[in-house]
mmCIF file of C-alpha atoms in Angstrom:
data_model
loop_
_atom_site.group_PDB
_atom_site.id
_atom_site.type_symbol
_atom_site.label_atom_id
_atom_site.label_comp_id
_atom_site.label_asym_id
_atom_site.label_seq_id
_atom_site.Cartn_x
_atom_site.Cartn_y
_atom_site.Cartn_z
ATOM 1 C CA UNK A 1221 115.925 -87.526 -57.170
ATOM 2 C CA UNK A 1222 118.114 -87.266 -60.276
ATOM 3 C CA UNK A 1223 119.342 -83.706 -61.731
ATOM 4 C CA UNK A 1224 117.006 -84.094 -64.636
ATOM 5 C CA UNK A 1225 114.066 -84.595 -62.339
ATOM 6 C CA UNK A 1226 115.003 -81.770 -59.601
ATOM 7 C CA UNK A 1227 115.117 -79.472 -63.377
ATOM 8 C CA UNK A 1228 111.474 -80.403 -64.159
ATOM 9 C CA UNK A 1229 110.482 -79.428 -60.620
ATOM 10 C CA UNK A 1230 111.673 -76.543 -60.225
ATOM 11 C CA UNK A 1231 110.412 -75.356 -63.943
ATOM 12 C CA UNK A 1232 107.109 -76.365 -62.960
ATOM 13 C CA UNK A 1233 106.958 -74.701 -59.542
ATOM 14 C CA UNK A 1234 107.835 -71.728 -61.357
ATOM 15 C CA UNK A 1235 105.489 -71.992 -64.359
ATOM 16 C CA UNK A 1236 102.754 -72.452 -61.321
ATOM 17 C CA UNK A 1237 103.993 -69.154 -59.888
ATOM 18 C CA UNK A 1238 103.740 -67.613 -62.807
ATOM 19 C CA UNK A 1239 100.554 -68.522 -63.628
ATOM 20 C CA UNK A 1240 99.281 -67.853 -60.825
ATOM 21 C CA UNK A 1241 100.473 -64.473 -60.110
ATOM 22 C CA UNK A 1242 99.840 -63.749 -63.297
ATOM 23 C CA UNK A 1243 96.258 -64.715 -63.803
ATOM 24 C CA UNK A 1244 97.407 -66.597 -67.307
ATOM 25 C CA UNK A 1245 94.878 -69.305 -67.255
ATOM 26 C CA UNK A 1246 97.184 -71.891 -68.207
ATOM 27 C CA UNK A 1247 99.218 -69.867 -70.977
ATOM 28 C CA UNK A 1248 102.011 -70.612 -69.430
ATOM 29 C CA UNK A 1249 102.070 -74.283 -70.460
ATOM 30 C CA UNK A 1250 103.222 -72.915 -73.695
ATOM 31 C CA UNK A 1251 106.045 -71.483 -72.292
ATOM 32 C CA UNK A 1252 110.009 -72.250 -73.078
ATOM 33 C CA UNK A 1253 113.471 -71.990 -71.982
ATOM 34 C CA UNK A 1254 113.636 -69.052 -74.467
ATOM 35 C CA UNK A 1255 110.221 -67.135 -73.469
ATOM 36 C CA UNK A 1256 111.252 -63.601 -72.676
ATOM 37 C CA UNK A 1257 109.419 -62.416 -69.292
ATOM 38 C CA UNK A 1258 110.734 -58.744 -68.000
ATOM 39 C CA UNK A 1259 109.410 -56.219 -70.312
ATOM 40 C CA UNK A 1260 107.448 -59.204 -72.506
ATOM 41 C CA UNK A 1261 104.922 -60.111 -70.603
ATOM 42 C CA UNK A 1262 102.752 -56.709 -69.464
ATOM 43 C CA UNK A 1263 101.338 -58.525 -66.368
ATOM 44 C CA UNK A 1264 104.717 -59.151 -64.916
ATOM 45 C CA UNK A 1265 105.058 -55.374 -63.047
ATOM 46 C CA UNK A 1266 106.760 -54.650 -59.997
ATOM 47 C CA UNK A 1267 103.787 -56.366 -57.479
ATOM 48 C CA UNK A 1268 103.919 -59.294 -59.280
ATOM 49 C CA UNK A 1269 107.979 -59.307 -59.264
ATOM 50 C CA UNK A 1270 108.213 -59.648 -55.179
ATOM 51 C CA UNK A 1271 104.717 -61.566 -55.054
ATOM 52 C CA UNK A 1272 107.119 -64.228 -57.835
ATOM 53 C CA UNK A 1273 110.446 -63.846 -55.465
ATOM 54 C CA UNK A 1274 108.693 -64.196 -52.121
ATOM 55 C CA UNK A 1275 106.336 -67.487 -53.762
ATOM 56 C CA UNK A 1276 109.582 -68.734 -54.686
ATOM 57 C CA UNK A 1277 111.418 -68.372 -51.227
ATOM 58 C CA UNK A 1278 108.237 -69.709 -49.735
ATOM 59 C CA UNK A 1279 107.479 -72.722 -52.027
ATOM 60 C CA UNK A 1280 111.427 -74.178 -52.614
ATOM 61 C CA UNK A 1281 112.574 -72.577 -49.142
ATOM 62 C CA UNK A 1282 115.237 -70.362 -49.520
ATOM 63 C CA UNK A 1283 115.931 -66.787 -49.180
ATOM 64 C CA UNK A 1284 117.203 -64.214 -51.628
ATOM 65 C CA UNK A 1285 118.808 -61.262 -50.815
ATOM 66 C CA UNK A 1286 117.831 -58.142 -52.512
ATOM 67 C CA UNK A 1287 121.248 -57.276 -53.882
ATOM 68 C CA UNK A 1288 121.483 -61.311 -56.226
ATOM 69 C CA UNK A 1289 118.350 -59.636 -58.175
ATOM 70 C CA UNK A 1290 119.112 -58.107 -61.640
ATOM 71 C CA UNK A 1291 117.071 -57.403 -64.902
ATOM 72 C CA UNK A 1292 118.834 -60.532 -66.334
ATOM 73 C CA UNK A 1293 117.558 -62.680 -63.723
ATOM 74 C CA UNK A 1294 113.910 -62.208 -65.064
ATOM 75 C CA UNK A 1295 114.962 -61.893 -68.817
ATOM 76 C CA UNK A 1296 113.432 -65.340 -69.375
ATOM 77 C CA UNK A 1297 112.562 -68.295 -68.356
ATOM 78 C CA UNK A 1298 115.277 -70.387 -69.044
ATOM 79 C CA UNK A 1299 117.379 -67.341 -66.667
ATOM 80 C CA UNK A 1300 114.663 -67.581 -64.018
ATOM 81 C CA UNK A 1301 115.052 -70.889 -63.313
ATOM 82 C CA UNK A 1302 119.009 -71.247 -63.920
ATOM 83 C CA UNK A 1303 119.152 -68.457 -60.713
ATOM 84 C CA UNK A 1304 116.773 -70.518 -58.642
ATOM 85 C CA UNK A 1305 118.333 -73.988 -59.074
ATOM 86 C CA UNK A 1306 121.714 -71.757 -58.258
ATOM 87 C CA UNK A 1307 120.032 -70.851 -54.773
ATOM 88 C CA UNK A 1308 119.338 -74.959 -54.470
ATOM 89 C CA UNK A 1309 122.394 -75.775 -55.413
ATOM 90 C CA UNK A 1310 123.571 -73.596 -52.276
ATOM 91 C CA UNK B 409 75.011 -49.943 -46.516
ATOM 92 C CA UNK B 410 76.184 -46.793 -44.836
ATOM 93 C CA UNK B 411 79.091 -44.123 -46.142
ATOM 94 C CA UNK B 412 80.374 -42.130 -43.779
ATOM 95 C CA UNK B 413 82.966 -39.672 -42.460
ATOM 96 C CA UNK B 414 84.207 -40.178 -38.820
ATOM 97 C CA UNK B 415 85.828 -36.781 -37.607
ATOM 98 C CA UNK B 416 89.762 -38.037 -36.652
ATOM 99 C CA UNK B 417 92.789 -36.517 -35.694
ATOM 100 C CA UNK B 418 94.731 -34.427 -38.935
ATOM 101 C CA UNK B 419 91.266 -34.917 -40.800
ATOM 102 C CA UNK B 420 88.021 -37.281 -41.230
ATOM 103 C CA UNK B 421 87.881 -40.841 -42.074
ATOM 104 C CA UNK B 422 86.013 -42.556 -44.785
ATOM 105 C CA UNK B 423 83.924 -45.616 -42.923
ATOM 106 C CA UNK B 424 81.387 -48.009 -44.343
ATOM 107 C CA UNK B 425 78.704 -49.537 -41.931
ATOM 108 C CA UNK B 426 77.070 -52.597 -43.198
ATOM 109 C CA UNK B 427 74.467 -53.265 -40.203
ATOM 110 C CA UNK B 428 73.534 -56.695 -39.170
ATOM 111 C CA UNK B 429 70.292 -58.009 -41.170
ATOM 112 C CA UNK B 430 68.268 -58.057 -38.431
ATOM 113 C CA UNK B 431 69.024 -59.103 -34.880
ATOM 114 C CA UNK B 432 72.716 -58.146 -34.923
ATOM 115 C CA UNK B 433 74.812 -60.906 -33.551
ATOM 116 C CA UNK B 434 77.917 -59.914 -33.753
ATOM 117 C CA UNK B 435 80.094 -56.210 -33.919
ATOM 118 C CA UNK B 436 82.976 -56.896 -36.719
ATOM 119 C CA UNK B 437 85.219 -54.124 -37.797
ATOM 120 C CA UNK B 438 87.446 -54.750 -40.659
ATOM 121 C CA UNK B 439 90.916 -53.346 -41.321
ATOM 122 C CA UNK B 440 92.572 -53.211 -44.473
ATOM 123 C CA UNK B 441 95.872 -54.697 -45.859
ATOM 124 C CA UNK B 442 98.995 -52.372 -46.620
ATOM 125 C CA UNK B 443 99.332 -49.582 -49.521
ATOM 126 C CA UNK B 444 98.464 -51.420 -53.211
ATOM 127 C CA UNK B 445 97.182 -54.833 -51.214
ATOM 128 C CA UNK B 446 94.524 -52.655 -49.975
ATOM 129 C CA UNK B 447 92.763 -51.695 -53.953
ATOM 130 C CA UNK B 448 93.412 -54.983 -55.074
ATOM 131 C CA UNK B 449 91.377 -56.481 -51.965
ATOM 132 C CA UNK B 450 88.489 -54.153 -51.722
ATOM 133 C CA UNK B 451 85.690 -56.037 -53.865
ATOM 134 C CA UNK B 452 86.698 -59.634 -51.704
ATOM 135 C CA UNK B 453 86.314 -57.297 -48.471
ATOM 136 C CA UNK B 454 82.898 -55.852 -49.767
ATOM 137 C CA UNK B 455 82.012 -59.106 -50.448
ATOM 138 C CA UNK B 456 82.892 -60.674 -47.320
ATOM 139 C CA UNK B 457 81.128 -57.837 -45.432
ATOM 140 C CA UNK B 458 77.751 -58.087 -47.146
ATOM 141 C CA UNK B 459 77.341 -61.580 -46.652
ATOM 142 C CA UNK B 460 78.024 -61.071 -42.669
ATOM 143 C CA UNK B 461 75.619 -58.047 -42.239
ATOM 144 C CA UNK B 462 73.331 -60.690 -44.096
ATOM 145 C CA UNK B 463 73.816 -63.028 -41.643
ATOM 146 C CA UNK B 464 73.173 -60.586 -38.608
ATOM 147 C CA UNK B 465 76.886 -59.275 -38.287
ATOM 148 C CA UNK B 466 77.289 -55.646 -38.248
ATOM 149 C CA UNK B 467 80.527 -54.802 -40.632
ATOM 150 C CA UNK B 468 82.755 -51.377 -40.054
ATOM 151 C CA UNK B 469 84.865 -50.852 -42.798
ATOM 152 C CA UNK B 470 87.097 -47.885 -41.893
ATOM 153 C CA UNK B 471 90.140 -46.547 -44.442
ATOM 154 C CA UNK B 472 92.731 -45.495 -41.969
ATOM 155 C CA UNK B 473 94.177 -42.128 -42.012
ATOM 156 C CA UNK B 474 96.308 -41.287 -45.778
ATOM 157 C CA UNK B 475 94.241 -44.579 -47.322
ATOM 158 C CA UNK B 476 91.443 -44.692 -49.893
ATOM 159 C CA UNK B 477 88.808 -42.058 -49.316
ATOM 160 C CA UNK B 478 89.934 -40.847 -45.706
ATOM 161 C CA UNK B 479 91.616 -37.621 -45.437
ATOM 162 C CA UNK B 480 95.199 -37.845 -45.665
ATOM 163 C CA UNK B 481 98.730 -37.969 -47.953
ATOM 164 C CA UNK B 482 99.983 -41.365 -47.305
ATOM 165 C CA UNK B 483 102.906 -39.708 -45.684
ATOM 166 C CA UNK B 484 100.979 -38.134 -43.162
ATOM 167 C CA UNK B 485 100.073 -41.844 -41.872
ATOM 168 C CA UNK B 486 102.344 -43.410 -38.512
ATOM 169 C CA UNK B 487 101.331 -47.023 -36.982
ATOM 170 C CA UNK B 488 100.501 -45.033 -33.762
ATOM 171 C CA UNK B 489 97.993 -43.016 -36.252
ATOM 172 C CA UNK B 490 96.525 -46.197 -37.672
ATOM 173 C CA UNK B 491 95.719 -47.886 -34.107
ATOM 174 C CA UNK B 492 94.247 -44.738 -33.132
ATOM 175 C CA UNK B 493 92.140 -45.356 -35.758
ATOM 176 C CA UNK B 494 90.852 -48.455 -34.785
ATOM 177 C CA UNK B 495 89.770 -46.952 -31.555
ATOM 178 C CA UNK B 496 87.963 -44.679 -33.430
ATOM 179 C CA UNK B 497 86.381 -47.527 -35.334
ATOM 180 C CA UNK B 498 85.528 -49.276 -32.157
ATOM 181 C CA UNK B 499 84.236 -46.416 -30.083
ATOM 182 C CA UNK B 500 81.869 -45.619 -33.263
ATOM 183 C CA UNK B 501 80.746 -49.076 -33.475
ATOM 184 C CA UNK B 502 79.740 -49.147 -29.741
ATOM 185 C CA UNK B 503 77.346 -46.635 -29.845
ATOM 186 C CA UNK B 504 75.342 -48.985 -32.777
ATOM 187 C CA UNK B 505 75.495 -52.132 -30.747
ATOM 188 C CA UNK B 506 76.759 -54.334 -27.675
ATOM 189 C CA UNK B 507 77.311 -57.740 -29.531
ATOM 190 C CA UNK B 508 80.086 -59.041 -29.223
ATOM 191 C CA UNK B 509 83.433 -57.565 -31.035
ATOM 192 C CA UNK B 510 85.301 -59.096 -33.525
ATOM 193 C CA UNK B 511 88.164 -57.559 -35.473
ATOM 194 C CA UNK B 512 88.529 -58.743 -39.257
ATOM 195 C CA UNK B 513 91.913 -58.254 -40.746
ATOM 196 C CA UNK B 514 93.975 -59.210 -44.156
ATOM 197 C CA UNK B 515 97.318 -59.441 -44.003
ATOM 198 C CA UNK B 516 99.103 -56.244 -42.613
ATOM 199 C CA UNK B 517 95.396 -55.029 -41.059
ATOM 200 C CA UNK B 518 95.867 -58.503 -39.156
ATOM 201 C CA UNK B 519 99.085 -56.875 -37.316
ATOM 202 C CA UNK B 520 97.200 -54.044 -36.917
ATOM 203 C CA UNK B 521 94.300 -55.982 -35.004
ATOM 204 C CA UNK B 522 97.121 -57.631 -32.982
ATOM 205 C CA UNK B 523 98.498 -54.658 -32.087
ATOM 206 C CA UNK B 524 95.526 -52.254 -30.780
ATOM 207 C CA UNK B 525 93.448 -54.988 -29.290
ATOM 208 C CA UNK B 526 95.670 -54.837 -26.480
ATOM 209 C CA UNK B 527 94.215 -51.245 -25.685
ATOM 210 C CA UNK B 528 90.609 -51.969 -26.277
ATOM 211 C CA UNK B 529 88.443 -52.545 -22.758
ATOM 212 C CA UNK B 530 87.145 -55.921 -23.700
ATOM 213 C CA UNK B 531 88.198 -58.866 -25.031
ATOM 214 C CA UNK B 532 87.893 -59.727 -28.538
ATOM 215 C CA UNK B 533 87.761 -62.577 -31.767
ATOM 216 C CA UNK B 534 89.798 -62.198 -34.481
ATOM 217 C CA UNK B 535 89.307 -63.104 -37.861
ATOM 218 C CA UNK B 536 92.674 -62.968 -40.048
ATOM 219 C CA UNK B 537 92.988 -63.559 -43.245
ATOM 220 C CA UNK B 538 96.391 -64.370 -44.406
ATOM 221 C CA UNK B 539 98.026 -62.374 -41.648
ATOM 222 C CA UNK B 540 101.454 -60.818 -41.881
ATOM 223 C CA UNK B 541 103.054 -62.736 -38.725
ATOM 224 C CA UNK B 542 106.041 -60.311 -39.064
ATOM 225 C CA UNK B 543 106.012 -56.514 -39.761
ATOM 226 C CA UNK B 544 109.630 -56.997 -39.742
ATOM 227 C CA UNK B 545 109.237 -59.586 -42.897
ATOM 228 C CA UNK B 546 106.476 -57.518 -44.543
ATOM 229 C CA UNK B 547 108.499 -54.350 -44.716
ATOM 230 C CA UNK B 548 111.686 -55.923 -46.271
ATOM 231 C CA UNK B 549 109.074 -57.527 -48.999
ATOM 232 C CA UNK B 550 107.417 -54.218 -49.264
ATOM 233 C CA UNK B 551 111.267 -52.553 -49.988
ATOM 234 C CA UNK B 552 111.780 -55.110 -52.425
ATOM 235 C CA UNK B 553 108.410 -53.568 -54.888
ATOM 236 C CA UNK B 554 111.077 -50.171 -55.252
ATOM 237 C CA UNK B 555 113.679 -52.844 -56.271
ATOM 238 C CA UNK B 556 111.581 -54.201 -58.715
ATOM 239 C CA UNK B 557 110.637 -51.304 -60.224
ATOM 240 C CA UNK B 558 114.275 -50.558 -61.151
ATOM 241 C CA UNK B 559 115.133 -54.136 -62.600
ATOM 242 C CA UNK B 560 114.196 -53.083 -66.039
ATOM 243 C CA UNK B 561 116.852 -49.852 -65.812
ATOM 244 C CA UNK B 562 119.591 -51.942 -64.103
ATOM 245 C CA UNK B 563 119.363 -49.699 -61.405
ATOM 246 C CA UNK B 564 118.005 -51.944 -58.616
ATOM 247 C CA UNK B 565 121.403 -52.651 -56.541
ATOM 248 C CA UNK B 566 121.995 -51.240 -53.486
ATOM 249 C CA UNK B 567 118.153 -49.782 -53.948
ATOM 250 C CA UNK B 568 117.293 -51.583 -50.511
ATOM 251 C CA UNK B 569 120.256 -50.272 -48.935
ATOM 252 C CA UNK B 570 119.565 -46.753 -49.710
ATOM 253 C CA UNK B 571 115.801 -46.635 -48.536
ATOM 254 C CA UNK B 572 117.408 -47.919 -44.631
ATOM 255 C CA UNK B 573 119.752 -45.146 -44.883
ATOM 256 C CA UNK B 574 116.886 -42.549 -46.127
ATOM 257 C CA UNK B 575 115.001 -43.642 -43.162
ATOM 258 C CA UNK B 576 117.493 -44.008 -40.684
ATOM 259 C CA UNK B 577 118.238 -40.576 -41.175
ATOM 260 C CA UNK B 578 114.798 -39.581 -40.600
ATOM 261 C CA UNK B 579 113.544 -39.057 -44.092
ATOM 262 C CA UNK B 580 110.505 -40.389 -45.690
ATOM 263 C CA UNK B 581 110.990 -42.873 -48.856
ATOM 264 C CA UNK B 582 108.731 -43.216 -51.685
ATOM 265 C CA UNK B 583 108.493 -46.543 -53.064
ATOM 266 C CA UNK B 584 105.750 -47.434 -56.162
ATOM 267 C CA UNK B 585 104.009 -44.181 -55.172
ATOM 268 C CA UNK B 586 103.808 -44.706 -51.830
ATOM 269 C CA UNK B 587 105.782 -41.250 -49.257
ATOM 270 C CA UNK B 588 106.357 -43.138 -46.297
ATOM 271 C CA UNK B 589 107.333 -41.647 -43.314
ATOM 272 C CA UNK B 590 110.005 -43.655 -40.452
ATOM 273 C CA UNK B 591 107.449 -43.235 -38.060
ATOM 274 C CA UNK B 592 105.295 -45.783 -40.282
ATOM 275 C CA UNK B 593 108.150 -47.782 -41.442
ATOM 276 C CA UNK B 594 109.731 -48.238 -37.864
ATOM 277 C CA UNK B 595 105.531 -49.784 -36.645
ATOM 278 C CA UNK B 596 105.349 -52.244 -39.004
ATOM 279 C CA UNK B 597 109.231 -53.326 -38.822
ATOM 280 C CA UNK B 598 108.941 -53.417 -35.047
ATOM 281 C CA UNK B 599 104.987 -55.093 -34.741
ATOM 282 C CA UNK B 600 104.516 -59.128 -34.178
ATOM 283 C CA UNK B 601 101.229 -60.778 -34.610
ATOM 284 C CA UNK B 602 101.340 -61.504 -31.005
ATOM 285 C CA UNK B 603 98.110 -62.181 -28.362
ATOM 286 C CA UNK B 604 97.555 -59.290 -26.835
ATOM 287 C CA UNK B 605 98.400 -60.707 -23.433
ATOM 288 C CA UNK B 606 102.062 -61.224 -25.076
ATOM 289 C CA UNK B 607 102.297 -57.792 -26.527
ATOM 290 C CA UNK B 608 105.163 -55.385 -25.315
ATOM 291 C CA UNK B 609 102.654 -52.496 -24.086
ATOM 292 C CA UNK B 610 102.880 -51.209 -20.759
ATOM 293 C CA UNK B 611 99.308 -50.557 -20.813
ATOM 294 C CA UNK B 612 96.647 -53.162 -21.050
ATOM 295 C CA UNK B 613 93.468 -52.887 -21.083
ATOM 296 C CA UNK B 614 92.727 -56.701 -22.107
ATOM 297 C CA UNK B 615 91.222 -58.366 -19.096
ATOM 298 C CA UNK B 616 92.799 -62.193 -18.540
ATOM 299 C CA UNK B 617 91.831 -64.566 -20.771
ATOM 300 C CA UNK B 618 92.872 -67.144 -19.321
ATOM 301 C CA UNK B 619 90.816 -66.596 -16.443
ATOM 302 C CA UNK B 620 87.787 -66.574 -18.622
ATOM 303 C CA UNK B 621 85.390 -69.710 -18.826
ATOM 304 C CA UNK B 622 86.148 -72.043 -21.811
ATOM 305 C CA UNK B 623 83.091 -71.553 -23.843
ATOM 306 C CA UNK B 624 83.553 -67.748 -23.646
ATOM 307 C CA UNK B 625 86.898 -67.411 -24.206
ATOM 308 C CA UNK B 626 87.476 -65.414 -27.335
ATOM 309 C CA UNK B 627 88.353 -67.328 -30.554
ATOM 310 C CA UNK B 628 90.466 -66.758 -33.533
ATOM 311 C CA UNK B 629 90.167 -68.054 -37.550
ATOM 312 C CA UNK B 630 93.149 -68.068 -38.802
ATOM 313 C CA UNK B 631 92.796 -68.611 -43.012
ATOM 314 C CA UNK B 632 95.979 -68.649 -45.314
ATOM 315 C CA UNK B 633 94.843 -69.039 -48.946
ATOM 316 C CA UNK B 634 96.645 -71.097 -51.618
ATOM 317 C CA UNK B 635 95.953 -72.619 -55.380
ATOM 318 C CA UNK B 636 97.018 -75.878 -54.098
ATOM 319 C CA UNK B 637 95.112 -78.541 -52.483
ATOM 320 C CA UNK B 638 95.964 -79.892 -49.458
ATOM 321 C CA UNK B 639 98.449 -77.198 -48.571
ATOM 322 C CA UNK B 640 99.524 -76.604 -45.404
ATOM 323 C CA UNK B 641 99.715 -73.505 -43.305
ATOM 324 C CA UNK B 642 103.319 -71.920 -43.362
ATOM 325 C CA UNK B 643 105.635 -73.457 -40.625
ATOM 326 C CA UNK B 644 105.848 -69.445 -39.624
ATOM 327 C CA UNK B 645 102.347 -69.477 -38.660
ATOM 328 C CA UNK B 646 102.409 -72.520 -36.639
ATOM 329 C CA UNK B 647 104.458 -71.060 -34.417
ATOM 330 C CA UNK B 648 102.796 -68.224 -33.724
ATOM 331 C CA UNK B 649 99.017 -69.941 -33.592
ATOM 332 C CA UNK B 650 100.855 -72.093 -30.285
ATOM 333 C CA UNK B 651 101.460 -68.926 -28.682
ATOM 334 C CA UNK B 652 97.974 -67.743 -29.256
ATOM 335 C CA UNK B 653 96.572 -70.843 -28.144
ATOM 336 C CA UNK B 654 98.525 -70.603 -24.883
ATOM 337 C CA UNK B 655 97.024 -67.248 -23.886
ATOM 338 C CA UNK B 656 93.915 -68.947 -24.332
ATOM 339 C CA UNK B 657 92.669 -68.032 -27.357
ATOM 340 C CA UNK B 658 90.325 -70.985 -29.114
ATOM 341 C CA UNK B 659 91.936 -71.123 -32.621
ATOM 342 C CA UNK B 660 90.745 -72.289 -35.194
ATOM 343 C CA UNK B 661 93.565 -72.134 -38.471
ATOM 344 C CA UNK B 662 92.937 -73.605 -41.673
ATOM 345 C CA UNK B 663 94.471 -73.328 -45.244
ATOM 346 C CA UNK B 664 91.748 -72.611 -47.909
ATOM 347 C CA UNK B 665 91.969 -73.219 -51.806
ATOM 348 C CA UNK B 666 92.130 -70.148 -53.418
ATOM 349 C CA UNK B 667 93.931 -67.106 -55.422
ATOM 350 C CA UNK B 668 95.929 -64.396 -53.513
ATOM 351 C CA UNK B 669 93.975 -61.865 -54.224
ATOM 352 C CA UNK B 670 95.188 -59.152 -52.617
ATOM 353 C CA UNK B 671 98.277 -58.879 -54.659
ATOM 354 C CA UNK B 672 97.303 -61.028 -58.152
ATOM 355 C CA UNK B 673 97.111 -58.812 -61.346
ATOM 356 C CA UNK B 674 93.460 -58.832 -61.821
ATOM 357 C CA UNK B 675 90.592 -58.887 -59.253
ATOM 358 C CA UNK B 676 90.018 -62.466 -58.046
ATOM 359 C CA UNK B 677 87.685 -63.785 -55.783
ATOM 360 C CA UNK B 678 88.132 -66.617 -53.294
ATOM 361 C CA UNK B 679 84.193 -67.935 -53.055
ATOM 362 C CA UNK B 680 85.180 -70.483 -50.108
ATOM 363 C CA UNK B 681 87.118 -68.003 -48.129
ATOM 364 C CA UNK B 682 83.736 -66.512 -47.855
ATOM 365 C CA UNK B 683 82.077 -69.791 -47.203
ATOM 366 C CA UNK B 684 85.229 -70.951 -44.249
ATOM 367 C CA UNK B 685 84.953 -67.316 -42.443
ATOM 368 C CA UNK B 686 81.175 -67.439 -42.072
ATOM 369 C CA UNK B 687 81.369 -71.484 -40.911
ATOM 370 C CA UNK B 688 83.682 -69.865 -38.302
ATOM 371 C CA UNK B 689 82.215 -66.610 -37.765
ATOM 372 C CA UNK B 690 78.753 -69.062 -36.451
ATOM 373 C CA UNK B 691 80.915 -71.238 -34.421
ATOM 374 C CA UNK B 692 82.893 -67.959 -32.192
#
């Protein structure tokens, strides 16, 4: 699997997540890099915060610890998914 | 459908007896899921309970002492309390009918079954719907809501670390509105879904299954839910279904299409988790 490729997945695990979680319907296929999600999106509370990290850790298999987790991670989309591919990377 | 208040220790607790249409079949009690899990899964349960008492399964919903209409502060709740509860349940149930016992659980109320069947007098089934395999696991995600709730303010390091100390030191923590007590936090952190037989209590009441004829031996569904198809059940749970099958428990574990609806942001339902627990429910 190329870099690009291993991007794409893990953006569209995460839209899943999202959508899922969420109960968006499919909105989030509108979604981009830029899309702000903490504070933007009303849905996304504190339930739906752990239900997001513990899909993640469950879907791509790996564990976060509590402390890695700040605002910033969940600012947006594009800073959601550059903190998972970091766990990958790992 | 019955409401009712069952007198219990530190108060009375809120039950709700759906008897068996008919010929009752089959005793079921049902035990919730942990704190917010529990709201967001009450019309699936109601659901799930009317279509067994339809199909000659009596259904005991009981809220456990501090939870939805029993009497109770959350912080007055303990995981001793809870499985005292459950006796309750089962010693009310008895005195409606003989059939045979199953107990129903979602996710943390699956630990909960785990734990207390080992003091009931008679073997049971189990139904479990996306059980929590490890308190341990289930607390630390349950820490993590009071860390998410203090993302927004930047305040969220170290947030984990200080609700261990809080409780270490005996004090209760209160995390998204939930006063919990170390007496409730140190049950769930310490409880396995283990087969009774493999339980740590001194005590058991459980006769041997394995001694028991093959047909009769008691059987478990075992139902994890996800929006994919063809997903498989979590590697976690595979471990733990062998040990259940080598007490000699008939298991029966299968992954369902479906929303998680105990903890998505609006009520969902899950129409063929319905449709998969009754298949099994006729096959026990």
């Amino acid at each position: 699997m190329t870099i690009l490729e291993q991007d794409l997945n893990t953006e569209k695990e995460i839209l899943s997540l999202l959508d899922e979680i969420l109960c968006l319907n499919g909105r989030s296929s509108d979604f981009s890099r830029n899309t702000p999600l903490l504070g933007a999106i009303p849905e996304l509370d504190s339930m739906a915060v752990v239900a997001l990290i513990t899909g993640m850790e469950e879907r791509l298999g790996f564990a976060v610890d509590d402390d890695e987790i700040e605002g910033s991670t969940f600012a947006t989309l594009g800073s959601l998914i550059d903190f998972v591919e970091g766990k990958l990377a790992n | 459908m019955l409401p009712f208040f069952i007198p219990g220790e530190g108060g009375q607790r809120f039950c709700l007896y759906h008897p068996a249409n008919g010929l009752t079949r089959g005793a079921i009690i049902y035990l919730h899921p942990f704190a917010e899990e529990m709201n967001k899964s009450r019309r699936m349960a109601a659901i799930q309970a009317r279509a067994m008492a339809a199909a000659g399964f009596s259904v005991l919903q009981i809220d456990l002492l501090g939870c939805g209409d029993s009497s109770g502060d959350f912080s007055d709740a303990s995981w001793q309390a809870w499985q005292d509860d459950v006796l309750l349940a089962y010693r009310w149930l008895r005195t409606q009918t003989d059939a045979a016992l199953t107990l129903w659980g979602l996710r943390a109320g699956c630990l909960l079954a785990g734990t207390v069947a080992v003091n009931l007098p008679e073997p049971t089934n189990f139904i479990l719907w996306q059980p929590v395999v490890s308190g341990n696991l289930h607390w630390q995600q349950f820490m993590r809501l009071k860390m998410a709730g203090e993302l927004a303010s930047g305040q969220a390091k170290g947030v984990t670390a200080q609700l261990k100390q809080r409780l270490a030191s005996g004090q209760s923590v209160e995390i998204v509105g939930y006063e919990v007590v170390p007496e409730l936090a140190g049950g769930i952190e310490a409880s396995e879904l283990l087969p009774p037989s493999l339980s740590n209590s001194p005590i058991t009441a459980q006769p041997d299954i394995l001694q028991i004829s093959e047909a009769k031996k008691p059987a478990v569904a075992w139902f994890e839910l996800s929006t994919r198809e063809n997903a498989t059940l979590a590697p976690a749970s595979q471990k733990r279904i062998e040990q259940w099958q080598s007490c000699g428990y008939r298991v029966q574990a299968e992954t369902i299409q479906g929303p998680a609806f105990w903890q998505t942001t609006e009520i969902e339902d899950a129409p063929e988790l319905i449709v998969a627990t009754m298949a099994a429910l006729e096959a026990f």
